[in-house]
Short mmCIF file of C-alpha atoms and ligand atoms in Angstrom, two decimals:
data_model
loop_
_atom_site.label_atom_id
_atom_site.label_comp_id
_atom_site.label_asym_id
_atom_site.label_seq_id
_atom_site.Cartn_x
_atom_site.Cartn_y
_atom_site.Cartn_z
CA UNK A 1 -15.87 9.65 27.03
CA UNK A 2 -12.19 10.67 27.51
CA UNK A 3 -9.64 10.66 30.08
CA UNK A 4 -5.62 11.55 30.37
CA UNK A 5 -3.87 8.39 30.25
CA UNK A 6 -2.86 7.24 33.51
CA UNK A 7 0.82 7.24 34.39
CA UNK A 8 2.30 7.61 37.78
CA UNK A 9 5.69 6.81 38.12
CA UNK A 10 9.28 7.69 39.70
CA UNK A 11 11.68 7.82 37.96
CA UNK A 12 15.80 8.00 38.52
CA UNK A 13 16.08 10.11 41.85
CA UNK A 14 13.17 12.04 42.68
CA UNK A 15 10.79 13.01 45.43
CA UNK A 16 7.84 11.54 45.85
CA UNK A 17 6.33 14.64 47.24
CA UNK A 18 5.46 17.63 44.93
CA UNK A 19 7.15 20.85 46.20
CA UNK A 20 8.72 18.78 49.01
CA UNK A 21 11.73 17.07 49.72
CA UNK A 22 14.09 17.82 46.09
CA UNK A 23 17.10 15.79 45.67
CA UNK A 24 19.80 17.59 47.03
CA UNK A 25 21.50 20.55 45.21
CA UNK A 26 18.17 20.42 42.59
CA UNK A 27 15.60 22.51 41.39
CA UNK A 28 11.96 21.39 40.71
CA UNK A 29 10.17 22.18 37.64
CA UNK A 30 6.75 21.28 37.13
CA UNK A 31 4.67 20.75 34.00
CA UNK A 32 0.87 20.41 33.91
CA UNK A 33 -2.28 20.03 32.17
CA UNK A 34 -5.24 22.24 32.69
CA UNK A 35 -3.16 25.02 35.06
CA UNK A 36 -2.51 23.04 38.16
CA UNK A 37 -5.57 20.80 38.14
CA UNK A 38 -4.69 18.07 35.74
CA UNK A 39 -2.01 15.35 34.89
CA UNK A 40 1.42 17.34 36.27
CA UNK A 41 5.42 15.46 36.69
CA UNK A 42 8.32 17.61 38.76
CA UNK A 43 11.05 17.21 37.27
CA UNK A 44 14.40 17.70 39.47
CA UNK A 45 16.81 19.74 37.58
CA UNK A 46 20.48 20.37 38.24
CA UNK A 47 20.10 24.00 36.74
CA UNK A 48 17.57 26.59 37.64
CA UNK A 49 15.50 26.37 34.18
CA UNK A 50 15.56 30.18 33.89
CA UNK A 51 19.14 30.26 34.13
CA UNK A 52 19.42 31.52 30.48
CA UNK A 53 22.02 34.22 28.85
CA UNK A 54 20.06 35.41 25.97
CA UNK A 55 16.32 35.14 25.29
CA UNK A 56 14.75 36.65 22.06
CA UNK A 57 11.06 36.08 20.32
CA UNK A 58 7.51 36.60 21.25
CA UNK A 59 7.61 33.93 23.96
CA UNK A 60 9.35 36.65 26.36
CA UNK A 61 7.57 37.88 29.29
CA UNK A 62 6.49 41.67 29.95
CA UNK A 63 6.10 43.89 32.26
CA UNK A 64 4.49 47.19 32.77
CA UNK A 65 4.52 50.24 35.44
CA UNK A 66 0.97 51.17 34.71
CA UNK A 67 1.69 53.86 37.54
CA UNK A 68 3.33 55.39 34.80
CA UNK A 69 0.21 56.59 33.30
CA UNK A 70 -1.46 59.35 32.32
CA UNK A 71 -4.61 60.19 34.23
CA UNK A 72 -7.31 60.31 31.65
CA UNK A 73 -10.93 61.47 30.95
CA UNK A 74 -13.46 60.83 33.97
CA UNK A 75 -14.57 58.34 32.24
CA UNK A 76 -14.41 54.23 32.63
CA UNK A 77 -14.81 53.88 28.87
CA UNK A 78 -11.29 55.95 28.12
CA UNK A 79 -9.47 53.43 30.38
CA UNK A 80 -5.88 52.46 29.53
CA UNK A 81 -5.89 49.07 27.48
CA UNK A 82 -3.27 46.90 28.90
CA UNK A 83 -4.32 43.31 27.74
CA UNK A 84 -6.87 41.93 25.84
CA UNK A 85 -8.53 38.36 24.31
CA UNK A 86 -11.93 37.43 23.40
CA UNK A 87 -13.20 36.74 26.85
CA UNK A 88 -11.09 39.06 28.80
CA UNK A 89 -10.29 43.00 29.05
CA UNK A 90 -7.85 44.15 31.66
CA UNK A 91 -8.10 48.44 31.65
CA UNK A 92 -6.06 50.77 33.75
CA UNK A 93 -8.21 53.84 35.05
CA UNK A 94 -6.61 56.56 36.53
CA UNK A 95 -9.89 58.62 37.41
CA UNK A 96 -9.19 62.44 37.74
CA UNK A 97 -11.72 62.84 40.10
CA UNK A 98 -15.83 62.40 40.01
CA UNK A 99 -17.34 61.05 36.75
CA UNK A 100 -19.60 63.78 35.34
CA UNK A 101 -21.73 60.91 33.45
CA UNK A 102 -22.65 57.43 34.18
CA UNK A 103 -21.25 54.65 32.80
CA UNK A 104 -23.06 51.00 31.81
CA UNK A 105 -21.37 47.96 30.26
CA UNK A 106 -23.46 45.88 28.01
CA UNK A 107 -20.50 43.82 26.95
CA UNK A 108 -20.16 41.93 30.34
CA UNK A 109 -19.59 42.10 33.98
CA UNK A 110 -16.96 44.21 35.23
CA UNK A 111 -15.02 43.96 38.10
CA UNK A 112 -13.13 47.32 39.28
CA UNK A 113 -10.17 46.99 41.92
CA UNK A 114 -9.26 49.78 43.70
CA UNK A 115 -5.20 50.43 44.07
CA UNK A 116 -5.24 54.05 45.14
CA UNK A 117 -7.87 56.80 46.13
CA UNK A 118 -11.03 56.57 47.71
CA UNK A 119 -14.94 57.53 46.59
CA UNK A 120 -18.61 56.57 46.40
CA UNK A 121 -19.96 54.17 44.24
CA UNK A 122 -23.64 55.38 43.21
CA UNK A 123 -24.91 52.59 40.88
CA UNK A 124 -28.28 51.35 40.29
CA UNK A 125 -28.34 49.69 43.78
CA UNK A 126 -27.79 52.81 45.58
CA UNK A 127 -24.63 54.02 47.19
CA UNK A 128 -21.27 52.27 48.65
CA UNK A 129 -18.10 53.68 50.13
CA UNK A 130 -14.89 52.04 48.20
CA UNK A 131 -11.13 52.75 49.14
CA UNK A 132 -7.92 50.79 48.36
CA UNK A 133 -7.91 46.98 48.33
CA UNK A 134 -11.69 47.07 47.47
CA UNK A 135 -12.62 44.56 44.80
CA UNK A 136 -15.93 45.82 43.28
CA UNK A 137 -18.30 43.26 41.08
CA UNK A 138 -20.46 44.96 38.81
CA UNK A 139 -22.69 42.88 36.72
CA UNK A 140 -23.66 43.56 33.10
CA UNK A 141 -25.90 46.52 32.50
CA UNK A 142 -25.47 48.53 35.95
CA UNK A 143 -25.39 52.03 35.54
CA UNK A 144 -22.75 53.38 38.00
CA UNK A 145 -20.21 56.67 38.71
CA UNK A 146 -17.87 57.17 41.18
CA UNK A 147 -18.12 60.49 43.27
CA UNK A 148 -14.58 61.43 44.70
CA UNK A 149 -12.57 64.86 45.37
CA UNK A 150 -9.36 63.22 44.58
CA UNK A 151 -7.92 61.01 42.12
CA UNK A 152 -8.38 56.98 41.83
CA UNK A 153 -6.24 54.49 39.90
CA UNK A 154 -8.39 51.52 39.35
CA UNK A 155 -7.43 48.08 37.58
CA UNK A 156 -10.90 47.04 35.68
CA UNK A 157 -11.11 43.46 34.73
CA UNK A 158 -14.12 42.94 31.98
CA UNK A 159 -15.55 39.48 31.89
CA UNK A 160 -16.65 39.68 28.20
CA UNK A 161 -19.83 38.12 27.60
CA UNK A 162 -19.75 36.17 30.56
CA UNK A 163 -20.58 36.96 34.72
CA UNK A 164 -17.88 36.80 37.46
CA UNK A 165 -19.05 33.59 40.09
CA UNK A 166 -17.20 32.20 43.17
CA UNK A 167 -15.22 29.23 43.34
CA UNK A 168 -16.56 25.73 44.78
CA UNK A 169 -14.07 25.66 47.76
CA UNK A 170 -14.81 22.02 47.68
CA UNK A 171 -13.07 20.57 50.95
CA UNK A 172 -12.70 23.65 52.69
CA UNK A 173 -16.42 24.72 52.93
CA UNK A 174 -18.58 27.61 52.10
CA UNK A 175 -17.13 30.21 54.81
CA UNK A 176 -13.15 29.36 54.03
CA UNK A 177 -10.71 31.83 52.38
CA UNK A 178 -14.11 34.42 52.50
CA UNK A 179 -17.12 33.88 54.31
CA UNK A 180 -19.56 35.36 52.05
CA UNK A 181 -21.42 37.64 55.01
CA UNK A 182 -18.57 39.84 54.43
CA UNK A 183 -19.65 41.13 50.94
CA UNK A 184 -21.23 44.12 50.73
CA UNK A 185 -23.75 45.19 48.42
CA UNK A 186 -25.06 49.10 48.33
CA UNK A 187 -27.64 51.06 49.97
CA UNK A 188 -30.31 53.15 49.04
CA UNK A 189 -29.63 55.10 52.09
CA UNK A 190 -29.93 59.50 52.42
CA UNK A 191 -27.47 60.39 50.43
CA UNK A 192 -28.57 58.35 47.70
CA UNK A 193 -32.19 59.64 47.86
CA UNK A 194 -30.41 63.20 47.71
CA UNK A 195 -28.34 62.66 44.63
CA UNK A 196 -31.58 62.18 42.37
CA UNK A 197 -33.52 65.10 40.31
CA UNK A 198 -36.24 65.47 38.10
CA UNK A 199 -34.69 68.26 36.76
CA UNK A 200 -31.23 68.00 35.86
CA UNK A 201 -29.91 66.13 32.49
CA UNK A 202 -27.28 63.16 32.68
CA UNK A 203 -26.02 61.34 30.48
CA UNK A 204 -25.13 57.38 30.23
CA UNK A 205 -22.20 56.11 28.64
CA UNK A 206 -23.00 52.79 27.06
CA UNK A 207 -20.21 50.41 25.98
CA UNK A 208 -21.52 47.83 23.48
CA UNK A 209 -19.04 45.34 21.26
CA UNK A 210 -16.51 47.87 22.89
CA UNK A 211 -18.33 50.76 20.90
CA UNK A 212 -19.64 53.60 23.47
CA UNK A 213 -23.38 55.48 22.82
CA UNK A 214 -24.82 57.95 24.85
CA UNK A 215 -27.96 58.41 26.28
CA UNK A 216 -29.58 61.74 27.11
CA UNK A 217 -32.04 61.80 30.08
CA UNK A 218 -33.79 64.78 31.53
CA UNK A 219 -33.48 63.55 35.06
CA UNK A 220 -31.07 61.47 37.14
CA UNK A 221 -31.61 57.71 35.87
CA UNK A 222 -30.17 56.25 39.51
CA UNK A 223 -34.20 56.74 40.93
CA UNK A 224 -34.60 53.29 42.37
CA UNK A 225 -36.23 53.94 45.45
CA UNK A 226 -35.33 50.01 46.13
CA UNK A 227 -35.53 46.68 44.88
CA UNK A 228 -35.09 43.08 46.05
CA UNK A 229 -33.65 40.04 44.73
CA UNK A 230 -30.58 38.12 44.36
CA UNK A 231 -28.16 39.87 42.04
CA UNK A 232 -26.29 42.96 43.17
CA UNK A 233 -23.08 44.96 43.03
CA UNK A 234 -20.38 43.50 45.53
CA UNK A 235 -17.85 44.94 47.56
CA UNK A 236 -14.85 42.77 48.55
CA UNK A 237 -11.94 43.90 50.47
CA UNK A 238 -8.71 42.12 50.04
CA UNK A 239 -8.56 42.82 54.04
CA UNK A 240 -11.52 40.02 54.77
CA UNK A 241 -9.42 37.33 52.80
CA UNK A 242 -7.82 34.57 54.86
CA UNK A 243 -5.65 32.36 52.05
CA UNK A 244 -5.36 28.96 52.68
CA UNK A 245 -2.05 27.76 53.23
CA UNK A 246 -0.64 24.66 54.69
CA UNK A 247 2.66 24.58 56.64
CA UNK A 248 4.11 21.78 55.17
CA UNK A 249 2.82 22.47 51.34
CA UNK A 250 3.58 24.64 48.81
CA UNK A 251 -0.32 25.41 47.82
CA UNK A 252 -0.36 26.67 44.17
CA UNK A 253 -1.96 29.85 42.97
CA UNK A 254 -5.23 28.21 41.95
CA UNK A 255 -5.51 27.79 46.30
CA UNK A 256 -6.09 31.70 45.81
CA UNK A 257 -8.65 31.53 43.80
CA UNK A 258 -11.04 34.75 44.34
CA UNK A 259 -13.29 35.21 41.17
CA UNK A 260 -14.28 32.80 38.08
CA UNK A 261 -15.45 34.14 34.28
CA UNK A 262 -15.70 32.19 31.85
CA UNK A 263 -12.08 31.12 30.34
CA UNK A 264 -10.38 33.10 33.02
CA UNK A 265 -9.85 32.98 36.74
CA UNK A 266 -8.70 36.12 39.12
CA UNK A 267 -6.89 34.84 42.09
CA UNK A 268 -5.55 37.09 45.22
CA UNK A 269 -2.10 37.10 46.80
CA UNK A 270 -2.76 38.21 50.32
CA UNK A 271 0.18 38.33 53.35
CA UNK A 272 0.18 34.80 55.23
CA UNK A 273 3.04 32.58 56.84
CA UNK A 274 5.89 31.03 55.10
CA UNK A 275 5.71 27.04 55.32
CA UNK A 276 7.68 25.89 58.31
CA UNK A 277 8.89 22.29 57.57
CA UNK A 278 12.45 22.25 56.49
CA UNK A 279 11.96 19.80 53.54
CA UNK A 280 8.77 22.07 51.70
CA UNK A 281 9.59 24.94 49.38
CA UNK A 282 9.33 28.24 50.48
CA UNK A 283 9.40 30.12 46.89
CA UNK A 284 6.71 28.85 44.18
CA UNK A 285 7.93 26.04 41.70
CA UNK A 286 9.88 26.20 38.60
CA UNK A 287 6.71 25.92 35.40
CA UNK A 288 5.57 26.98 32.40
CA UNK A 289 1.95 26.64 32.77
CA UNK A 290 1.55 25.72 29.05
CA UNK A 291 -2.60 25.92 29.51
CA UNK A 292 -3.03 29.34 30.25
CA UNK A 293 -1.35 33.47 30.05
CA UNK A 294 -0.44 34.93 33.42
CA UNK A 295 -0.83 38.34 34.48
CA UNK A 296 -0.28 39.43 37.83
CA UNK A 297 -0.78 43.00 39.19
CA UNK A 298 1.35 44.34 42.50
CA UNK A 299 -1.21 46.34 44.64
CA UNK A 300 0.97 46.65 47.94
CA UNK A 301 3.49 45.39 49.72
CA UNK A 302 7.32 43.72 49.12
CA UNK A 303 6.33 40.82 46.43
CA UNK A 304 9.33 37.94 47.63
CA UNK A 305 9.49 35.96 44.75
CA UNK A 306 10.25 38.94 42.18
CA UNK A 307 12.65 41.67 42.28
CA UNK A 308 12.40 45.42 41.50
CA UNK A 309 8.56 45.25 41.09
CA UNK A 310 6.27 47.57 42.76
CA UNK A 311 2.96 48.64 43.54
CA UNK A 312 1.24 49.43 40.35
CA UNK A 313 3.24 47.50 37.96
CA UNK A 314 2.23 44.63 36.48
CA UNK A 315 3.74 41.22 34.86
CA UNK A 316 2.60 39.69 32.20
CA UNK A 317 4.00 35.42 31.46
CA UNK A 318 2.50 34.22 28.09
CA UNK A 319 1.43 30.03 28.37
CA UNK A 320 4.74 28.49 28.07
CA UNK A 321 6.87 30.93 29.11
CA UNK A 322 9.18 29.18 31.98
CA UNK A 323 9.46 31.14 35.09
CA UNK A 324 9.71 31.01 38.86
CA UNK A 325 11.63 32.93 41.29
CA UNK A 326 14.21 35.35 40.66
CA UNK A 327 18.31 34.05 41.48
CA UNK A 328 17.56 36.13 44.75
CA UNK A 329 14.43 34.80 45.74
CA UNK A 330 16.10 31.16 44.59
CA UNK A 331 18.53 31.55 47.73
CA UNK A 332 15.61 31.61 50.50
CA UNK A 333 14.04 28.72 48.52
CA UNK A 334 14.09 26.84 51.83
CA UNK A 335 14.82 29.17 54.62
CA UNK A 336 12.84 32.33 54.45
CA UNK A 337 14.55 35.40 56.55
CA UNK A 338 10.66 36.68 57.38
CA UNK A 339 8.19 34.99 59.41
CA UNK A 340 5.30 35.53 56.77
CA UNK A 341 4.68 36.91 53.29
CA UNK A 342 3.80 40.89 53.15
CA UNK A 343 2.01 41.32 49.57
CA UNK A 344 -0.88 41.91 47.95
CA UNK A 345 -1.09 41.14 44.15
CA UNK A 346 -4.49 39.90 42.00
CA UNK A 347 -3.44 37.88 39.72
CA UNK A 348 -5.61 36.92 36.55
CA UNK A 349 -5.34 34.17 34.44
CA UNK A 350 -6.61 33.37 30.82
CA UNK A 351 -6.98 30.04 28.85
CA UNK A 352 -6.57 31.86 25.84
CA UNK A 353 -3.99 33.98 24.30
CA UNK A 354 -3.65 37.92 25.68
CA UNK A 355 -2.66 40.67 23.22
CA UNK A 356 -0.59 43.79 24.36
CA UNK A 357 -2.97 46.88 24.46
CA UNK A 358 -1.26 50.34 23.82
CA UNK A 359 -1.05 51.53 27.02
CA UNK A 360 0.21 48.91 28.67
CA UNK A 361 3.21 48.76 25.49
CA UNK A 362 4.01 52.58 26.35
CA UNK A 363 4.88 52.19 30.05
CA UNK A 364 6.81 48.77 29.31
CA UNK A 365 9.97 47.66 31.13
CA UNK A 366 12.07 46.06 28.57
CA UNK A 367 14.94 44.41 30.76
CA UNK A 368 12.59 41.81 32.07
CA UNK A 369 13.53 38.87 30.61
CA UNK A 370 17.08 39.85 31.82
CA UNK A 371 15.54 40.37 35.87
CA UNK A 372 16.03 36.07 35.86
CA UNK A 373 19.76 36.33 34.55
CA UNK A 374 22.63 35.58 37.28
CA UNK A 375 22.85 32.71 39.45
CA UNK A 376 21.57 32.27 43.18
FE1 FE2 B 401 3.21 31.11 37.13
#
């Protein structure tokens, strides 16, 4: 038995309202425990605590325009690496076209998001439609392709050795943020039927302990004619999300919570209203969120809390690494100019350590430590 020892206390001049409320002419910076679920204090500085002139060492935060990247192989398995740990692969596709084999992950559950382009998914389940904003969960061992006459740029998130679940959304019921009748799971409709032979030979990539084999068949291994039960491929649209907010709250990130693996979580940034009472903040908080490494990655839109990002980069803030928002965002910190946010960003973060992969380090935009320099 264990527990964080109890302290709650205010101390010199504070709120007593997180996010709410700062002494005048001060900025709030939390620190936490476990994210933003355990023990947390706000502290009320006089200084914006990224208000530094020179920052050097491994601590500094990165970010990458994987837009910037070659398109590949069509094939999932010569994705991009852009950031990796034990329990978490983050791979940046850009699909020339239709894959010519099929593709299976025996390392875990992978869940693609589509940025740009538009296809079919043909997986063991049968056949879905998938265009921009789709999220698409694939669990561990489905064989899939993706049919398409143009390009695709997908972001694929591997939970290694672990399966994607939903979060408990605990006061807010079952059908809040997503009501689950709006996933969508294939067919084994005509066109599926039509794409199988007993004649013609594919092949199946297999990536195991991130090694690839192939498997030679002498017909077209996507033959279900159907099946029943409860595990599937799902299709999730960033469009059917309605984020929480409350309009006098700033909620934090975790309130976006879209997807849980095991040591990481994948949250989604969708547009929705600006608070409205005059005393909550309008920009999120000042922290370093010691616990865990965040990534987030811009799909569309005009991200307000950052500037000179854009659709297709990504950001990268190790565990520890103090940020919030930029000197310009700083100045609308409780007036906001729009009525409502207009982004979309998935955001994905890890309890343990993420290491630079080599694509991601050739498309890197050096200066952005510096993007926080200046004052508001
Ligand atoms: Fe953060």
């Amino acid at each position: 038995m264990k527990r964080y020892i109890p302290v709650s206390r205010v101390e010199g001049t504070a709120s007593r309202q997180a996010h709410c409320d700062l002494p005048e002419g001060t900025y709030e910076r939390e620190m936490s425990k476990e994210g933003f679920f355990g023990p947390a204090v706000f502290f009320h500085h006089r200084h914006p605590p990224t208000g530094w002139t020179e920052f050097t060492g491994p601590l500094q935060p990165r970010a990458f325009d994987l837009a910037k990247l070659a398109a590949g192989e069509a094939s999932p398995w010569s994705a991009h690496e852009v950031l990796v740990n034990p329990h978490c692969r983050v791979r940046y596709l850009r699909l020339p076209g239709s894959m010519p084999r099929l593709a299976r992950n025996a390392d875990g559950d992978e869940l693609l998001f589509v940025h740009a382009g538009a296809g079919e998914l043909y997986c063991d389940f049968g056949r879905l439609p998938i265009e921009p904003g789709d999220y698409l969960v694939l669990p561990r061992g489905t064989m899939w392709r993706i049919e398409s006459a143009a390009s695709l740029d997908l972001l694929m998130i591997e939970a290694t050795n672990s399966s994607y679940q939903l979060p408990d959304k605990g006061l807010v019921g079952n059908h809040a943020i997503f009501d689950p009748a709006v996933l969508d799971t294939p067919r084994i409709d005509a066109e599926f039927l039509a794409q199988q032979s007993d004649d013609a030979s594919w092949q199946v990539e297999v990536k195991r302990r991130n090694v690839v084999s192939l498997i030679t068949y002498p017909f077209n291994p996507l033959d279900a004619v159907g099946w029943h039960g409860e595990l599937s491929v799902v299709r999730l649209n960033v469009r059917d999300l309605r984020p929480l907010m409350s309009h006098r709250y700033h909620l934090p990130p975790s309130a976006h919570t879209t997807f849980l693996a095991n040591r990481f979580v994948v949250c989604t940034f969708a547009p929705r209203p600006f608070e409205t009472d005059p005393g909550a903040l309008k920009v999120p908080f000042f922290h370093n969120n010691d616990d865990y490494d965040e990534v987030i990655f811009y799909h569309a839109g005009d991200f307000f809390s950052r500037d000179n990002i854009h659709p297709g980069m990504m950001t990268f803030h190790p565990g520890g690494f103090t940020h919030g928002p930029h000197p310009k965002a700083l100045t609308r910190m409780f007036q906001q100019t729009k009525p409502a946010t207009d982004e979309y960003a998935v955001m994905i973060d890890t309890r343990d350590p993420l290491d630079v992969g080599a694509g991601a380090g050739a498309v890197e935009w050096t200066g952005y430590v510096d993007s926080w320099k200046g004052r508001p």
